[in-house]
CSV table of C-alpha atoms in Angstrom, one decimal:
chain,number,residue,atom,x,y,z
A,1036,MET,CA,6.7,36.2,-9.5
A,1037,GLN,CA,4.4,34.0,-11.6
A,1038,PRO,CA,1.1,32.9,-10.0
A,1039,GLN,CA,2.1,29.2,-10.2
A,1040,ALA,CA,5.4,29.9,-8.5
A,1041,CYS,CA,3.6,31.8,-5.8
A,1042,ALA,CA,1.2,29.0,-5.2
A,1043,PHE,CA,4.0,26.4,-5.3
A,1044,GLU,CA,5.9,28.3,-2.6
A,1045,ALA,CA,2.8,28.6,-0.5
A,1046,MET,CA,2.3,24.9,-0.7
A,1047,LEU,CA,5.9,24.2,0.3
A,1048,ALA,CA,5.7,26.8,3.2
A,1049,GLN,CA,2.4,25.3,4.4
A,1050,HIS,CA,3.4,21.6,4.3
A,1051,CYS,CA,7.2,21.6,4.6
A,1052,ALA,CA,8.2,24.6,6.8
A,1053,PRO,CA,9.9,22.4,9.4
A,1054,ALA,CA,12.2,20.8,6.9
A,1055,LEU,CA,12.8,24.1,5.0
A,1056,THR,CA,13.8,25.8,8.3
A,1057,GLY,CA,15.9,23.0,9.5
A,1058,LEU,CA,13.6,21.8,12.3
A,1059,ALA,CA,12.9,18.4,10.7
A,1060,PRO,CA,14.9,16.2,8.4
A,1061,ALA,CA,12.1,16.1,5.8
A,1062,ASN,CA,8.4,16.7,5.1
A,1063,LEU,CA,6.0,15.5,2.5
A,1064,VAL,CA,3.7,17.4,0.2
A,1065,SER,CA,1.2,16.0,-2.3
A,1066,LEU,CA,0.9,18.2,-5.4
A,1067,ALA,CA,-1.7,18.0,-8.1
A,1068,PRO,CA,-0.5,18.6,-11.7
A,1069,ALA,CA,-4.0,19.9,-12.4
A,1070,GLU,CA,-3.2,22.8,-10.0
A,1071,PHE,CA,0.3,23.2,-11.3
A,1072,PRO,CA,0.4,22.5,-15.1
A,1073,GLN,CA,4.2,23.1,-15.2
A,1074,LEU,CA,4.8,21.0,-12.0
A,1075,SER,CA,8.0,19.3,-13.3
A,1076,THR,CA,9.5,22.6,-14.3
A,1077,LEU,CA,8.6,24.1,-10.9
A,1078,VAL,CA,10.2,21.2,-9.1
A,1079,GLU,CA,13.4,21.4,-11.1
A,1080,GLY,CA,13.7,25.1,-10.7
A,1081,TYR,CA,13.2,25.0,-7.0
A,1082,ARG,CA,15.5,22.0,-6.7
A,1083,GLU,CA,18.3,24.2,-8.0
A,1084,GLN,CA,17.3,27.3,-5.9
A,1085,LEU,CA,17.0,25.4,-2.6
A,1086,ALA,CA,20.0,23.2,-3.0
A,1087,SER,CA,22.3,26.0,-1.8
A,1088,ALA,CA,20.4,26.1,1.5
A,1089,GLY,CA,20.9,22.4,1.9
A,1090,VAL,CA,17.4,21.6,0.9
A,1091,ALA,CA,16.6,18.8,-1.6
A,1092,LEU,CA,13.4,17.9,-3.4
A,1093,TYR,CA,12.9,14.2,-3.9
A,1094,PRO,CA,9.9,13.1,-6.1
A,1095,MET,CA,8.8,9.9,-4.4
A,1096,CYS,CA,5.9,8.7,-6.5
A,1097,ARG,CA,3.7,10.1,-9.2
A,1098,CYS,CA,0.4,9.2,-10.7
A,1099,ARG,CA,-1.8,11.0,-13.1
A,1100,ARG,CA,-3.4,13.0,-10.3
A,1101,ARG,CA,-0.7,13.6,-7.7
A,1102,LEU,CA,3.1,13.9,-7.2
A,1103,LEU,CA,4.3,13.1,-3.7
A,1104,LEU,CA,7.4,15.2,-3.0
A,1105,LEU,CA,9.7,14.7,-0.1
A,1106,VAL,CA,11.3,18.0,0.9
A,1107,GLY,CA,14.4,17.4,3.0
A,1108,ARG,CA,17.8,18.2,4.2
A,1109,PRO,CA,20.1,15.4,3.0
A,1110,GLN,CA,22.6,15.8,5.9
A,1111,ALA,CA,19.8,15.7,8.5
A,1112,LEU,CA,18.2,12.7,6.7
A,1113,GLU,CA,21.5,10.9,6.8
A,1114,ARG,CA,21.9,11.6,10.5
A,1115,GLN,CA,18.3,10.4,11.2
A,1116,LEU,CA,18.6,7.2,9.2
A,1117,THR,CA,22.0,6.3,10.7
A,1118,ARG,CA,20.9,6.6,14.4
A,1119,PRO,CA,21.5,3.1,15.7
A,1120,TYR,CA,17.9,2.3,16.7
A,1121,VAL,CA,16.5,3.8,13.5
A,1122,ALA,CA,19.0,2.1,11.3
A,1123,ALA,CA,18.4,-1.3,13.1
A,1124,PHE,CA,14.6,-0.9,12.6
A,1125,LEU,CA,14.9,0.0,8.9
A,1126,ALA,CA,17.4,-2.8,8.3
A,1127,ARG,CA,14.9,-5.3,9.7
A,1128,LEU,CA,12.4,-3.9,7.1
A,1129,GLY,CA,14.9,-4.6,4.3
A,1130,TYR,CA,16.3,-1.0,3.9
A,1131,PRO,CA,19.9,-0.9,2.7
A,1132,VAL,CA,20.9,1.6,5.4
A,1133,GLU,CA,24.6,0.7,5.0
A,1134,LYS,CA,24.4,2.0,1.4
A,1135,GLY,CA,23.3,5.5,2.3
A,1136,LEU,CA,20.5,7.9,1.8
A,1137,GLU,CA,19.9,7.5,-1.9
A,1138,ALA,CA,19.6,3.7,-1.5
A,1139,CYS,CA,17.1,4.1,1.4
A,1140,LEU,CA,15.1,6.6,-0.7
A,1141,ARG,CA,14.9,4.2,-3.6
A,1142,HIS,CA,13.7,1.5,-1.2
A,1143,LEU,CA,11.1,3.8,0.2
A,1144,ARG,CA,9.9,4.7,-3.3
A,1145,ARG,CA,9.4,1.0,-4.0
A,1146,ASN,CA,7.5,0.5,-0.8
A,1147,LEU,CA,5.3,3.5,-1.6
A,1148,ARG,CA,4.5,2.1,-5.0
A,1149,ALA,CA,3.7,-1.3,-3.6
A,1150,SER,CA,1.5,-0.1,-0.8
A,1151,ASP,CA,-2.1,0.9,-0.8
A,1152,GLY,CA,-1.3,3.6,1.8
A,1153,PHE,CA,1.9,4.9,3.3
A,1154,PRO,CA,4.5,2.5,4.7
A,1155,HIS,CA,4.6,3.4,8.4
A,1156,GLU,CA,8.4,3.7,8.5
A,1157,ILE,CA,8.1,6.8,6.4
A,1158,GLY,CA,7.7,8.6,9.7
A,1159,LEU,CA,11.3,7.9,10.5
A,1160,PHE,CA,12.4,9.8,7.3
A,1161,LEU,CA,10.3,12.7,8.6
A,1162,GLY,CA,12.0,12.7,12.0
A,1163,TYR,CA,9.2,11.2,14.0
A,1164,PRO,CA,10.4,9.4,17.2
A,1165,LEU,CA,10.8,5.6,16.8
A,1166,ALA,CA,8.5,5.1,19.8
A,1167,ASP,CA,5.7,6.9,18.0
A,1168,VAL,CA,6.3,5.0,14.7
A,1169,LEU,CA,6.2,1.7,16.6
A,1170,GLY,CA,3.1,2.8,18.5
A,1171,PHE,CA,1.3,3.7,15.3
A,1172,CYS,CA,2.3,0.4,13.7
A,1173,ALA,CA,1.2,-1.6,16.8
A,1174,LEU,CA,-2.1,0.2,17.3
A,1175,GLY,CA,-3.0,1.1,13.8
A,1176,GLY,CA,-3.2,4.8,14.6
A,1177,GLU,CA,-5.6,4.3,17.5
A,1178,CYS,CA,-5.2,5.3,21.1
A,1179,ALA,CA,-2.6,8.0,20.5
A,1180,LYS,CA,-1.8,10.2,23.5
A,1181,LEU,CA,-1.7,13.3,21.2
A,1182,CYS,CA,-2.3,14.1,17.6
A,1183,GLY,CA,-0.5,16.8,15.7
A,1184,TYR,CA,2.1,16.6,13.0
A,1185,TRP,CA,2.1,12.9,13.8
A,1186,LYS,CA,0.4,10.6,16.3
A,1187,VAL,CA,2.2,10.5,19.6
A,1188,TYR,CA,2.5,7.3,21.6
A,1189,GLY,CA,5.7,8.2,23.5
A,1190,ASP,CA,7.0,11.5,24.9
A,1191,VAL,CA,4.1,14.0,24.8
A,1192,ASP,CA,6.1,16.9,26.1
A,1193,TYR,CA,8.8,16.5,23.5
A,1194,ALA,CA,6.1,16.3,20.8
A,1195,LYS,CA,4.3,19.4,22.0
A,1196,ALA,CA,7.5,21.3,21.9
A,1197,CYS,CA,8.2,20.1,18.4
A,1198,PHE,CA,4.7,20.9,17.2
A,1199,ARG,CA,5.0,24.5,18.7
A,1200,ARG,CA,8.3,25.1,16.8
A,1201,PHE,CA,6.9,23.6,13.6
A,1202,ASP,CA,3.8,25.9,13.9
A,1203,GLU,CA,6.1,28.9,14.4
A,1204,SER,CA,8.2,28.0,11.4
A,1205,ARG,CA,5.1,27.6,9.2
A,1206,ALA,CA,3.8,31.0,10.5
A,1207,PHE,CA,7.1,32.7,9.7
A,1208,LEU,CA,7.3,31.4,6.2
A,1209,CYS,CA,3.6,32.0,5.3
A,1210,ARG,CA,3.8,35.5,6.8
A,1211,GLY,CA,6.9,36.3,4.8
A,1212,LEU,CA,5.3,35.1,1.6
A,1213,ARG,CA,2.2,37.2,2.2
A,1214,GLU,CA,4.5,40.2,2.8
A,1215,GLY,CA,5.9,39.7,-0.7
A,1216,ARG,CA,9.2,37.9,0.0
A,1217,ASN,CA,10.0,34.5,-1.6
A,1218,LEU,CA,11.3,31.3,-0.1
A,1219,VAL,CA,14.8,31.9,-1.2
A,1220,GLN,CA,14.8,35.3,0.6
A,1221,LEU,CA,13.1,33.8,3.7
A,1222,LEU,CA,15.7,31.0,4.0
A,1223,GLY,CA,18.5,33.6,3.8
A,1224,LEU,CA,19.8,32.8,0.4
A,1225,SER,CA,19.8,36.3,-0.9
A,1226,PRO,CA,21.1,39.7,0.2
A,1227,SER,CA,17.6,40.8,1.1
A,1228,ARG,CA,17.3,38.5,4.0
A,1229,ALA,CA,14.0,38.3,6.0
A,1230,ALA,CA,14.0,40.3,9.2
């Protein structure tokens, strides 16, 4: 495998293991074209490879220095965004939830481009509990009960269990890559499945 592909897979495993392994609807990774001169080619190649595992790569915004890539499972994203309380919250923010995932992603892309930071509702796309997204919005990221993959304002026990599973998925993928397997093998897409 080419060094750029190895480094790309390592970035995906490090930052997107929960989505890749089906534990979260999506994760974000920020990639620098300076580190990956053939970034567009890599993204397209992996988009095709990972699609058969139900994983999609969505470029969200791009500037000269970075590409923000949403790595997600479309069916899990659809389920997440159509949960009644999530859909109602997103609709109040102007998201066209009734038009489906692609329309919501287009709206999120617009919000990312128009924002100096991250629109807080992005946490809902990543599977964060609504209570934690609302807490973050209300308190500006302060006074969280727990910090991990996200800032927790609601159910700490649930978050701790998620964080533990997310850590395990990251360790599994990173270990497999170090042992010489690739993401496709580790996600069970080839005959040489990971043990």
